[in-house]
Short mmCIF file of C-alpha atoms and ligand atoms in Angstrom, two decimals:
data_model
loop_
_atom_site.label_atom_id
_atom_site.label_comp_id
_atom_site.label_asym_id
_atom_site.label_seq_id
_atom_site.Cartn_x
_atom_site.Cartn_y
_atom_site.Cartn_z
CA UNK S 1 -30.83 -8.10 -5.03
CA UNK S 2 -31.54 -4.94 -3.43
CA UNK S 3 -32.59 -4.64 -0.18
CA UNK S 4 -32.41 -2.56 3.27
CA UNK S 5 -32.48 -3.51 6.80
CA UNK S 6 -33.91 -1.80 9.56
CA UNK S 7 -32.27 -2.33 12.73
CA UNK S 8 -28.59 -2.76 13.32
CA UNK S 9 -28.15 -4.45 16.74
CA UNK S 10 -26.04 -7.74 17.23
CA UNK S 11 -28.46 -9.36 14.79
CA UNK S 12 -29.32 -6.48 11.79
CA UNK S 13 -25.68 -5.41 11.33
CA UNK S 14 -24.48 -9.17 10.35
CA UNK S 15 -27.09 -9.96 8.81
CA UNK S 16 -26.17 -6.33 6.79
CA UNK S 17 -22.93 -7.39 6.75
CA UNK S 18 -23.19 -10.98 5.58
CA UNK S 19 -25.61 -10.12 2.96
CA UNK S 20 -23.05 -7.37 1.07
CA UNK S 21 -20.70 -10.31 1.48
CA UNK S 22 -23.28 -12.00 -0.71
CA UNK S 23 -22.96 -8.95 -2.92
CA UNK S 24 -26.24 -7.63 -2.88
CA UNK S 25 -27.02 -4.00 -2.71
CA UNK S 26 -27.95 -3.17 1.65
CA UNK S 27 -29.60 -0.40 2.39
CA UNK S 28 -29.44 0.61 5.97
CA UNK S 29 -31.53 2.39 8.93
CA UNK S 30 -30.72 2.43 12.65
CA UNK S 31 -32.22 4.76 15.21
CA UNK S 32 -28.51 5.79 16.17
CA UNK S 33 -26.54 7.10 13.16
CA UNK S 34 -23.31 5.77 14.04
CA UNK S 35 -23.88 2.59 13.23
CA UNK S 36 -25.35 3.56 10.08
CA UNK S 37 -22.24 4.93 9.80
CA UNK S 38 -20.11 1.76 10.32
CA UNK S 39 -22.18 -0.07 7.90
CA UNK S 40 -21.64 2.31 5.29
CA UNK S 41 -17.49 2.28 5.66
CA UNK S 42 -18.24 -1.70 4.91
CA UNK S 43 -19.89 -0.73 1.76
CA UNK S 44 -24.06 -0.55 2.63
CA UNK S 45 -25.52 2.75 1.64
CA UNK S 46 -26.88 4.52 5.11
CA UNK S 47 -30.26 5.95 4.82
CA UNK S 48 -30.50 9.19 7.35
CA UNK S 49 -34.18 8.71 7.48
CA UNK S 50 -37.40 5.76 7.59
CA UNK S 51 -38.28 7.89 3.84
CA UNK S 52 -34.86 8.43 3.05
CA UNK S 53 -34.44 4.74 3.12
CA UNK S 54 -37.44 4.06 1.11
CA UNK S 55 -36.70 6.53 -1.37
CA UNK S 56 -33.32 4.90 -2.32
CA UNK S 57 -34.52 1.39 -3.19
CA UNK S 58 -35.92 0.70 -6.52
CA UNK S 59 -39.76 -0.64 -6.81
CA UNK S 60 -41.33 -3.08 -5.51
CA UNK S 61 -39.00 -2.49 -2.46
CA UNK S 62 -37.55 -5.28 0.18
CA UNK S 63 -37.45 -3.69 3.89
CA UNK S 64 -35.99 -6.30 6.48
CA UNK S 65 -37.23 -5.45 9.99
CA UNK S 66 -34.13 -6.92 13.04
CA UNK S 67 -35.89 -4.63 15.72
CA UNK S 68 -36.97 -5.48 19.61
CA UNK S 69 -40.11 -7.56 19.75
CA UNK S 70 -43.18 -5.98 20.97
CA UNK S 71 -44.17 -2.27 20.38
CA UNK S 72 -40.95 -1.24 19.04
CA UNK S 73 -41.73 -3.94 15.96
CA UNK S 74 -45.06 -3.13 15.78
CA UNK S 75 -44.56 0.48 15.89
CA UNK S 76 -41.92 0.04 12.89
CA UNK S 77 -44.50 -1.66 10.75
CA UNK S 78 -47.09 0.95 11.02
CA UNK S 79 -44.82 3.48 10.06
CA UNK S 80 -43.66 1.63 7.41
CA UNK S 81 -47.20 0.93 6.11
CA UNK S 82 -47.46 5.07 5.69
CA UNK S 83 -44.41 5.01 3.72
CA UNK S 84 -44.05 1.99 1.66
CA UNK S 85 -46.47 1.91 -1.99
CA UNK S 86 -48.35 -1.43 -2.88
CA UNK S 87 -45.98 -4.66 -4.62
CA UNK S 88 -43.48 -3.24 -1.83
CA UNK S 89 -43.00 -6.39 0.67
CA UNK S 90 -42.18 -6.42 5.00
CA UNK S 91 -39.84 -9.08 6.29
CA UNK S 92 -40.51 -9.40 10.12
CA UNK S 93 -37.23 -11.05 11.01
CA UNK S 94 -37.12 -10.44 14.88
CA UNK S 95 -38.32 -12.35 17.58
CA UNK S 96 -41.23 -11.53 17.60
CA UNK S 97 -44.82 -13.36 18.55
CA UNK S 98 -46.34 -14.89 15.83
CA UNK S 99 -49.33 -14.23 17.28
CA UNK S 100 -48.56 -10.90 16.23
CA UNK S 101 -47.92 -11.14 13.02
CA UNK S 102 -51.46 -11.88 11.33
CA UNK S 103 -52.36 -8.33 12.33
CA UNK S 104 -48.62 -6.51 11.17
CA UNK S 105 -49.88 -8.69 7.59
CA UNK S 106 -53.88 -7.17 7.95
CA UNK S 107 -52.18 -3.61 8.33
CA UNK S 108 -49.82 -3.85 5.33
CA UNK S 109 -52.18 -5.66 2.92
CA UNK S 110 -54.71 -3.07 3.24
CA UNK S 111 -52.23 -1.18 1.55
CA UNK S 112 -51.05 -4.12 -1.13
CA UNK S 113 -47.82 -4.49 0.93
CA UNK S 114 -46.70 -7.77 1.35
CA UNK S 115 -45.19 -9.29 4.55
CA UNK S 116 -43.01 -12.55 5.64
CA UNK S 117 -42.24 -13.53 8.88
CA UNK S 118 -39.07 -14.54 9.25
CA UNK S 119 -37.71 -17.14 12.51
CA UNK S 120 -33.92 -16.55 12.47
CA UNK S 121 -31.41 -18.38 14.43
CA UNK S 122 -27.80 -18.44 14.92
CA UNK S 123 -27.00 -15.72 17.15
CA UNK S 124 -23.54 -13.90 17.09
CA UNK S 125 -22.39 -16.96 15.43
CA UNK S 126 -24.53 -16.35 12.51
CA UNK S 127 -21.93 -14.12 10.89
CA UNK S 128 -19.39 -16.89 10.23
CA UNK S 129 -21.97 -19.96 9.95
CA UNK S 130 -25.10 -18.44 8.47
CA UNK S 131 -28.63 -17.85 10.41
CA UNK S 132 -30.83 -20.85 10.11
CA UNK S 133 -34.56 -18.75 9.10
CA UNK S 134 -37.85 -20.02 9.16
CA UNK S 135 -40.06 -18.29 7.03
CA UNK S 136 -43.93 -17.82 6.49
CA UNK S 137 -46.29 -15.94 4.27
CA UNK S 138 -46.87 -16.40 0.51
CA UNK S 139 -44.22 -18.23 -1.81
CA UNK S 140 -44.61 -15.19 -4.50
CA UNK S 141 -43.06 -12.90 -1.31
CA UNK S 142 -40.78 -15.72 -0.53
CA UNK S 143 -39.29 -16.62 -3.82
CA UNK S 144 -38.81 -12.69 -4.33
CA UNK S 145 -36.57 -12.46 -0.98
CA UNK S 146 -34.88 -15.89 -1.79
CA UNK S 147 -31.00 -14.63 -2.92
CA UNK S 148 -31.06 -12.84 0.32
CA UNK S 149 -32.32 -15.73 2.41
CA UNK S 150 -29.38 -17.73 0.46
CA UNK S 151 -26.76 -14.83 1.15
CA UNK S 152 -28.11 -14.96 5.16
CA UNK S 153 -28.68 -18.86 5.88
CA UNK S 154 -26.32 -21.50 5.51
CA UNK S 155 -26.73 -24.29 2.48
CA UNK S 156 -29.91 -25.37 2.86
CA UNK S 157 -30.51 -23.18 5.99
CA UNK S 158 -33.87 -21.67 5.71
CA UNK S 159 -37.22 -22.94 4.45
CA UNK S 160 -40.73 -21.62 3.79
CA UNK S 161 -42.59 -23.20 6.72
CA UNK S 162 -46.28 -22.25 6.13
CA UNK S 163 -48.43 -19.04 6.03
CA UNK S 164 -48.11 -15.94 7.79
CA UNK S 165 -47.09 -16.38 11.49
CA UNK S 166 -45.98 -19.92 10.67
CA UNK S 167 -41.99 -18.99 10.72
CA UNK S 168 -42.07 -16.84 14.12
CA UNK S 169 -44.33 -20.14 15.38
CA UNK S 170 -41.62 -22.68 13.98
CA UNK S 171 -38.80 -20.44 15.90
CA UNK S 172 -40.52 -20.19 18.97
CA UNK S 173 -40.92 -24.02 19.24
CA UNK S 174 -36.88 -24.08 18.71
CA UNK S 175 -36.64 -21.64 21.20
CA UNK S 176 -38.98 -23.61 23.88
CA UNK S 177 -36.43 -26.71 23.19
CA UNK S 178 -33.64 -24.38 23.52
CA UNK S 179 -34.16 -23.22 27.24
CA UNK S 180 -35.01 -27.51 27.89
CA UNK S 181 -31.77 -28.85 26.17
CA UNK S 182 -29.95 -26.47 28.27
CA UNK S 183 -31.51 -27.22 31.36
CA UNK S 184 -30.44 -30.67 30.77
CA UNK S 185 -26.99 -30.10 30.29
CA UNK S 186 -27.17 -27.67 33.45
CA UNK S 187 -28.85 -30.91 35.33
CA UNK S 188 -26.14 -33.07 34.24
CA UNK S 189 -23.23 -30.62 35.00
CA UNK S 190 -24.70 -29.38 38.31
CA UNK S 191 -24.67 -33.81 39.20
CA UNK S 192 -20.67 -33.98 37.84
CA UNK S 193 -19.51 -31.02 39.85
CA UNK S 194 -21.56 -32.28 43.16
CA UNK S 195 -21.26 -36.14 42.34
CA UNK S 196 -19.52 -38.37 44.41
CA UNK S 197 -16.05 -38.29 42.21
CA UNK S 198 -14.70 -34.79 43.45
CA UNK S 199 -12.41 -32.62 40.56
CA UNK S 200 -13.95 -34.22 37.53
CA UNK S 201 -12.44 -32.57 34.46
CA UNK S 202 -15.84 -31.02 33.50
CA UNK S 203 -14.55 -29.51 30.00
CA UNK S 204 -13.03 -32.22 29.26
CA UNK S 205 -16.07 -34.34 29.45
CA UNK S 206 -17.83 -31.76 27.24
CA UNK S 207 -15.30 -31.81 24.82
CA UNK S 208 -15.44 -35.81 24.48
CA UNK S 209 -19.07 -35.90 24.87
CA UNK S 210 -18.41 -34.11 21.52
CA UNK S 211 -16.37 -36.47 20.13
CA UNK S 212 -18.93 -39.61 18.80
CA UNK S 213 -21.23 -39.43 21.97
CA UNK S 214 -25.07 -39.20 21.46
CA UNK S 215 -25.51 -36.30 23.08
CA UNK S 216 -22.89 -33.84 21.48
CA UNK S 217 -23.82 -30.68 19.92
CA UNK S 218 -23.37 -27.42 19.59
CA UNK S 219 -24.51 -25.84 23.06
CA UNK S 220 -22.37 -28.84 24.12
CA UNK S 221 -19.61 -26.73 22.28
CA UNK S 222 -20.53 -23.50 23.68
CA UNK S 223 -20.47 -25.17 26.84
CA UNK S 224 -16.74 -26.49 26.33
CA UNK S 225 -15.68 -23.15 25.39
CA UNK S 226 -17.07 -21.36 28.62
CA UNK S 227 -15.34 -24.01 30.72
CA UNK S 228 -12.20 -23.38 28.92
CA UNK S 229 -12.28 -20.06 29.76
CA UNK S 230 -13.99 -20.44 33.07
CA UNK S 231 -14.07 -23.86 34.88
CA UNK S 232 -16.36 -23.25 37.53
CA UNK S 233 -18.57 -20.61 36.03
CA UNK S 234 -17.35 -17.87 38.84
CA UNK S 235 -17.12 -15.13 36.47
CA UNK S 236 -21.01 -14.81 36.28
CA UNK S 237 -23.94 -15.16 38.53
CA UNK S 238 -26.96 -17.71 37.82
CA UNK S 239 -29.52 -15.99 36.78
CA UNK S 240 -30.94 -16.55 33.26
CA UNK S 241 -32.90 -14.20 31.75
CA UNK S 242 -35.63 -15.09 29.13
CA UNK S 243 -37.20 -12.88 26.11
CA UNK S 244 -40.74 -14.41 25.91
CA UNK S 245 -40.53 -17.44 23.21
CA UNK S 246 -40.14 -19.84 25.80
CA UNK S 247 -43.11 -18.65 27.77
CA UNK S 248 -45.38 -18.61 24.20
CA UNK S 249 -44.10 -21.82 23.69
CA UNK S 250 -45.80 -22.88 27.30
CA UNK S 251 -48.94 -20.77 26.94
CA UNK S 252 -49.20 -22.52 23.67
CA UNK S 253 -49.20 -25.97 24.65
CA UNK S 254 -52.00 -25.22 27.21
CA UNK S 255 -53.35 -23.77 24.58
CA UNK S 256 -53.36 -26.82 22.58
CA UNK S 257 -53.57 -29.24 25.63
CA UNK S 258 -50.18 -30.43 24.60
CA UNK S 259 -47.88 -32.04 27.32
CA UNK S 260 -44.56 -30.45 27.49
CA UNK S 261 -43.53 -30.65 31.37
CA UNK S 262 -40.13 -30.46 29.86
CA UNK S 263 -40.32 -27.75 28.01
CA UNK S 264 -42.06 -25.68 30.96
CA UNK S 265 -40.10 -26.75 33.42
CA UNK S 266 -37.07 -25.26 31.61
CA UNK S 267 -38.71 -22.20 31.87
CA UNK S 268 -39.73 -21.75 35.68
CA UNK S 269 -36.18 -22.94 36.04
CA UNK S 270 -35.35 -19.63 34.57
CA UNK S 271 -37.84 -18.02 36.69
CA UNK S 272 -36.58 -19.50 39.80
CA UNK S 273 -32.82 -18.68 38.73
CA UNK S 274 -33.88 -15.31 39.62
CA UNK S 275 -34.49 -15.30 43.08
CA UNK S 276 -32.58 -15.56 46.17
CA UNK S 277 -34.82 -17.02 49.24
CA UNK S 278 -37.61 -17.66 47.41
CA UNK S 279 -40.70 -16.91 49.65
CA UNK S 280 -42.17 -20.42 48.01
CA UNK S 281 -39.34 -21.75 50.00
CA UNK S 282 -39.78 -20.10 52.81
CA UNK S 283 -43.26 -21.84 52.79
CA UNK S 284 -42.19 -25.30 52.79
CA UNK S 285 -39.51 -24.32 55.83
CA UNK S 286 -42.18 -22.34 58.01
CA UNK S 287 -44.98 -25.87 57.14
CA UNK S 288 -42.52 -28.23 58.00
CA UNK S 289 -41.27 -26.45 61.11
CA UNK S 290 -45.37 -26.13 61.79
CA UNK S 291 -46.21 -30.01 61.62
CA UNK S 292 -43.14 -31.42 62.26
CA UNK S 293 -41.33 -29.36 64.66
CA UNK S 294 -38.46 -29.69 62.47
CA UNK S 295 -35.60 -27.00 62.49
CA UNK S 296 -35.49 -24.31 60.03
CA UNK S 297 -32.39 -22.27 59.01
CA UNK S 298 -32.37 -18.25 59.84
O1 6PG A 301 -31.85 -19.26 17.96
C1 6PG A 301 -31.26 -18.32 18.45
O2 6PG A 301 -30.38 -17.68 17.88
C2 6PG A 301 -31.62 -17.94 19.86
O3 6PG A 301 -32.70 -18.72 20.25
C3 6PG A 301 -32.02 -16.50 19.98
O4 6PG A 301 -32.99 -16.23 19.04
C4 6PG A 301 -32.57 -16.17 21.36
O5 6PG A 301 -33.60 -15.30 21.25
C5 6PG A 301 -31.69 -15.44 22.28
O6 6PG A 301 -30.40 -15.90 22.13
C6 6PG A 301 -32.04 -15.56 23.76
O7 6PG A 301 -33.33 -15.95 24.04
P1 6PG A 301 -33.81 -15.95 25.57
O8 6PG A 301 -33.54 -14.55 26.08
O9 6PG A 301 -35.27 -16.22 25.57
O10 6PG A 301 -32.99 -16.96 26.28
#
């Protein structure tokens, strides 16, 4: 099928890429034209503008949105609803908030544009393996953007969740259980390396772990593989950043008065990673040295 993608970071120019390997026909956009560039020397056809891009797709057009989440996205999609003609269709593929996406689907409709949201995961593995997608909106849009979702996902890798908002919601959940199965195998780890058995081989447990063991997977993998190349983790610094899905996924279980203390624990983990003497800590030193007389460490 045709179709173009707007946005080649890490995400948008595999997804580009692995979709011409599918052999359909890309179209591409990118704020900086180099990349556009690079795309087209691996056979996409590089638009030079937003109307350029438009122009050289055939009606009703696909247009596959890999941007930032937040106003970037949302800025995209209005532009796009001033360019695009009604039967044309918006896939929202990055990660953004689904509460977002009833009103990106409100703007474009008004005009008879049609929009999916799309959950993708996968990564910078995606390439080689496929991006696992969660999509939502209507199954006319959805069938019509199926060979691409075929060409992006591995067999069986992507499904048509629910409505509108229902594929960025689905992908949010995976990323709240993200952050928490990491934290776990951080908990574990942290217990190995401090445990009473000093030098314990701690990619080699990972790697066996991955052999049979109930709790092998694939961040087990990942995890093996940054051992191999750095045992104890010196190379980098512990502090984990976040992009947002795991805090929606919190807000929404208040929301929904749903109890996840894993799953937001995981993510004031994160918060904590960030900061050095926390002045929360400094609390419980200055309280205990108050009632207790007990020493405190300067
Ligand atoms: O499924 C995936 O491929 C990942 O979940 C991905 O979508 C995620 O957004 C980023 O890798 C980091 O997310 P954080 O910055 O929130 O850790």
């Amino acid at each position: 099928m045709q179709i173009a993608m707007v946005g080649l970071g890490r995400m948008g120019m595999n997804m580009a890429r692995r979709l011409l390997k599918g052999g359909h026909d890309v179209v591409v956009w990118n704020r900086s034209a180099d990349k556009v560039r690079q795309m087209q020397d691996e056979g996409a056809r590089g638009a030079e503008s937003l109307e350029a891009l438009c122009d050289m797709l055939k009606a009703p057009r696909v247009v596959w949105c890999m941007l930032p989440a937040g106003d970037v996205t949302k800025s995209m999609i209005e532009e796009l609803s001033t360019i695009l003609a009604p039967g044309d269709l918006v896939v929202e593929g990055g990660n953004s908030y689904w509460r977002d996406d009833a009103a990106n689907a409100a703007l474009l409709a008004a005009k008879d544009i049609g929009y999916v949201d799309a959950g993708v995961s996968g990564g910078i593995w995606g390439l080689e393996i496929g991006y696992c997608t969660m999509v939502g909106g209507e199954a006319e849009h959805i069938m019509r953007i199926a060979p691409a979702l075929n060409a992006l996902a591995p067999e069986q890798g992507w499904k048509h969740v629910g409505p509108v908002g229902s594929g960025h919601f689905v992908k949010m959940v995976h990323n709240g259980i993200e952050y928490a199965l990491m934290e776990a195998y951080g908990e574990g780890f942290e217990l190995m390396k401090s445990g009473p058995f000093e030098n314990l081989d701690l990619q080699g447990i990972a790697a066996l772990w991955n052999r049979g063991s109930v709790v092998r997977s694939w961040l087990l993998e990942l995890l093996d593989s940054a051992l191999a190349k750095d045992p104890d983790l010196a190379g980098l610094k512990g502090y984990v950043e976040d992009s947002g899905e795991g805090r929606w996924t919190v807000l929404e279980t208040v929301h929904h008065g749903v109890a996840a203390p894993v799953l937001a624990q995981a993510l004031y983990r994160r918060f904590a990673s960030r900061q050095d003497n926390a002045f929360s800590n400094r609390v419980l030193a200055a309280l205990r040295n108050e009632f207790g007389g007990h020493a405190v460490k300067k």
